[in-house]
Every structure is written in C-alpha cells, then in structure tokens.
XYZ file of C-alpha atoms in Angstrom:
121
model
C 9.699 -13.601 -30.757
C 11.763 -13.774 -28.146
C 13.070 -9.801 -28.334
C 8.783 -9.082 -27.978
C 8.498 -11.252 -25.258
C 11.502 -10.074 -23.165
C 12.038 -7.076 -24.253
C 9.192 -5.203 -25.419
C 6.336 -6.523 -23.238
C 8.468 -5.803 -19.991
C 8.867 -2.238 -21.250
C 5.059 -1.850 -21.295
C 4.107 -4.011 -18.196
C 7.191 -1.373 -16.759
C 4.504 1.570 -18.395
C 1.876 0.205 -16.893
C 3.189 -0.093 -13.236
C 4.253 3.970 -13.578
C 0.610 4.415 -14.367
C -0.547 2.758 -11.678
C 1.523 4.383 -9.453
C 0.583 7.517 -10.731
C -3.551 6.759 -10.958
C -3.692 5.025 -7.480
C -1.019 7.272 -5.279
C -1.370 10.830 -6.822
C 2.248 10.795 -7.464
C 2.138 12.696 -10.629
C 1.458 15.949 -8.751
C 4.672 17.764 -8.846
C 3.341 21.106 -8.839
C 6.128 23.205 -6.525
C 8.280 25.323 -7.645
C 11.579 24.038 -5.874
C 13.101 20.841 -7.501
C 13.771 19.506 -3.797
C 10.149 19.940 -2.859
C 8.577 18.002 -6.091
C 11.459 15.193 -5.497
C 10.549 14.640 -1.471
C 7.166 14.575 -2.687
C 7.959 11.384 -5.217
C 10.098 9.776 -2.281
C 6.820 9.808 -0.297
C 4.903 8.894 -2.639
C 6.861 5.871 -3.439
C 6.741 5.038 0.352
C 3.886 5.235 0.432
C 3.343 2.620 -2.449
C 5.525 0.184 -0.769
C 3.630 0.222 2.456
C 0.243 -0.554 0.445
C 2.311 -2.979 -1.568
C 3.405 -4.720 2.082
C -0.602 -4.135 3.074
C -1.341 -6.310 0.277
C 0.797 -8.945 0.876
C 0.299 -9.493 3.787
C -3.692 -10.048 3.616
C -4.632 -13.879 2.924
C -4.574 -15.078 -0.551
C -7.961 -16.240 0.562
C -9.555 -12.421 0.894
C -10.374 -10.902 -1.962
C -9.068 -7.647 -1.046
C -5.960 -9.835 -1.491
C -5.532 -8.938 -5.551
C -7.108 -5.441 -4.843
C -6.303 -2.463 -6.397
C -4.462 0.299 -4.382
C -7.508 2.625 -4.207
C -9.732 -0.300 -3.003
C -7.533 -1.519 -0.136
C -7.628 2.155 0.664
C -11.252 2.841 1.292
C -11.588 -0.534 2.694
C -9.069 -0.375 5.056
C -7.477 2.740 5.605
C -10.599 4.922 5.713
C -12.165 3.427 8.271
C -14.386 5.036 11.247
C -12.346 3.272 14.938
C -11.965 4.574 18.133
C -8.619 4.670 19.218
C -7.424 4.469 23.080
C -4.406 4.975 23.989
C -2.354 3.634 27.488
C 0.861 3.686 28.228
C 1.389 0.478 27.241
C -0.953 -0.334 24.170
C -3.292 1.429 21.568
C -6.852 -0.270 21.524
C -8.969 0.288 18.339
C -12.476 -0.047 19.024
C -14.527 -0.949 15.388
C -18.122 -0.406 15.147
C -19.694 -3.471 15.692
C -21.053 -3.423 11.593
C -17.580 -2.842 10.110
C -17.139 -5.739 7.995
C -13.373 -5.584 7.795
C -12.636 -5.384 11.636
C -10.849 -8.991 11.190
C -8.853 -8.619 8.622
C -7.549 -5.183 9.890
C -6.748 -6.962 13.428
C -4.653 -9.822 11.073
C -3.204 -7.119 9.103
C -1.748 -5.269 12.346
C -0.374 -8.263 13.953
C 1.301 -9.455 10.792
C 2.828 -5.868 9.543
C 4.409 -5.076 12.965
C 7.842 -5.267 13.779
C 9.243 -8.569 15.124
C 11.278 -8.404 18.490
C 14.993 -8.763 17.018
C 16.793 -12.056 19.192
C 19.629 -10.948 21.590
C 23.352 -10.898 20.189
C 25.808 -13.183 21.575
C-alpha cells in the first residue's frame, strides 16, 4: 500500500501534469528541424506555464477563476479588449465599461509586479 500510494500515484499525478502542460500551453509542438529551435521552444513554453501558474496564485482564493484551468484564465484574462495609454511615467489600461473582469485584472497587476528592493547598508 504504501509503494501505490507514494510511488505509483505520484508517477501518474507526474503524467498528468505533462498533459496538462501539453493540452493547455501547446508545448507538444516541436515541429523544427534544428534540436536548438524545438528545445527554446519548450523553455518558453515552460515560462510561460510558470507565469500562468504565478497568475493563478495570485488571484483570491475567493474568485473562482482562482482553481481555473490554464485555458480559462486565458480567455478570461489575457484575451481581453483594453485600451492602453502610455506616458512617460505610467501605462493606463482603459476596460470597457461591461468587462466583467476589469477588477480582478487591476488586483492581479498590482500584486504580480515587482516590489521596490530596500537600500543596502
């Protein structure tokens, strides 16, 4: 019992995350020729999974988007109609006024950006 529990279940729930990661990030396409090219292309990919793994964590365990799948999150929150204005100081996005995730993208940006390191002694 406990070699199935340890042993043989993690080996499958470690299947299942490579299929997720291949279903929700398209990370199986390694169609180039060039080793290099099909390997930068997984590094990316993986990226790519850690930022929407970061996404996730960082929305309220409140939301329901919060236990989302990947592909979900995306078309909720990445795919997204904004207007974006630019000064030299900030970057307003403008959502239309019906967008019902406008909030939670605001929280989302505030808690995923990079906190102002203290001074060294």
């Amino acid at each position: 019992r406990v070699i199935y529990e340890n042993l043989y279940c993690a080996r499958g729930q470690a299947e299942n995350w490579i299929k997720f990661h291949k279903a929700q990030l398209a990370s199986d396409r390694t169609s180039c020729r060039r080793a290099v090219a099909n390997q930068v292309r997984l590094v990316l990919h993986t990226a790519a999974y850690w930022l929407m793994l970061s996404v996730r964590e960082a929305i309220p365990a409140t939301r329901d988007l919060a236990r989302a799948e990947f592909a979900t999150l995306r078309l909720r929150l990445l795919k997204i109609a904004v207007r974006v204005q630019e000064t030299t100081s900030r970057i307003r996005l403008a959502f239309a006024s019906c967008c019902p995730e406008a909030d939670l993208v605001r929280r989302l940006a505030s808690a995923l950006a990079p906190q102002p390191r203290a001074a060294s002694p």
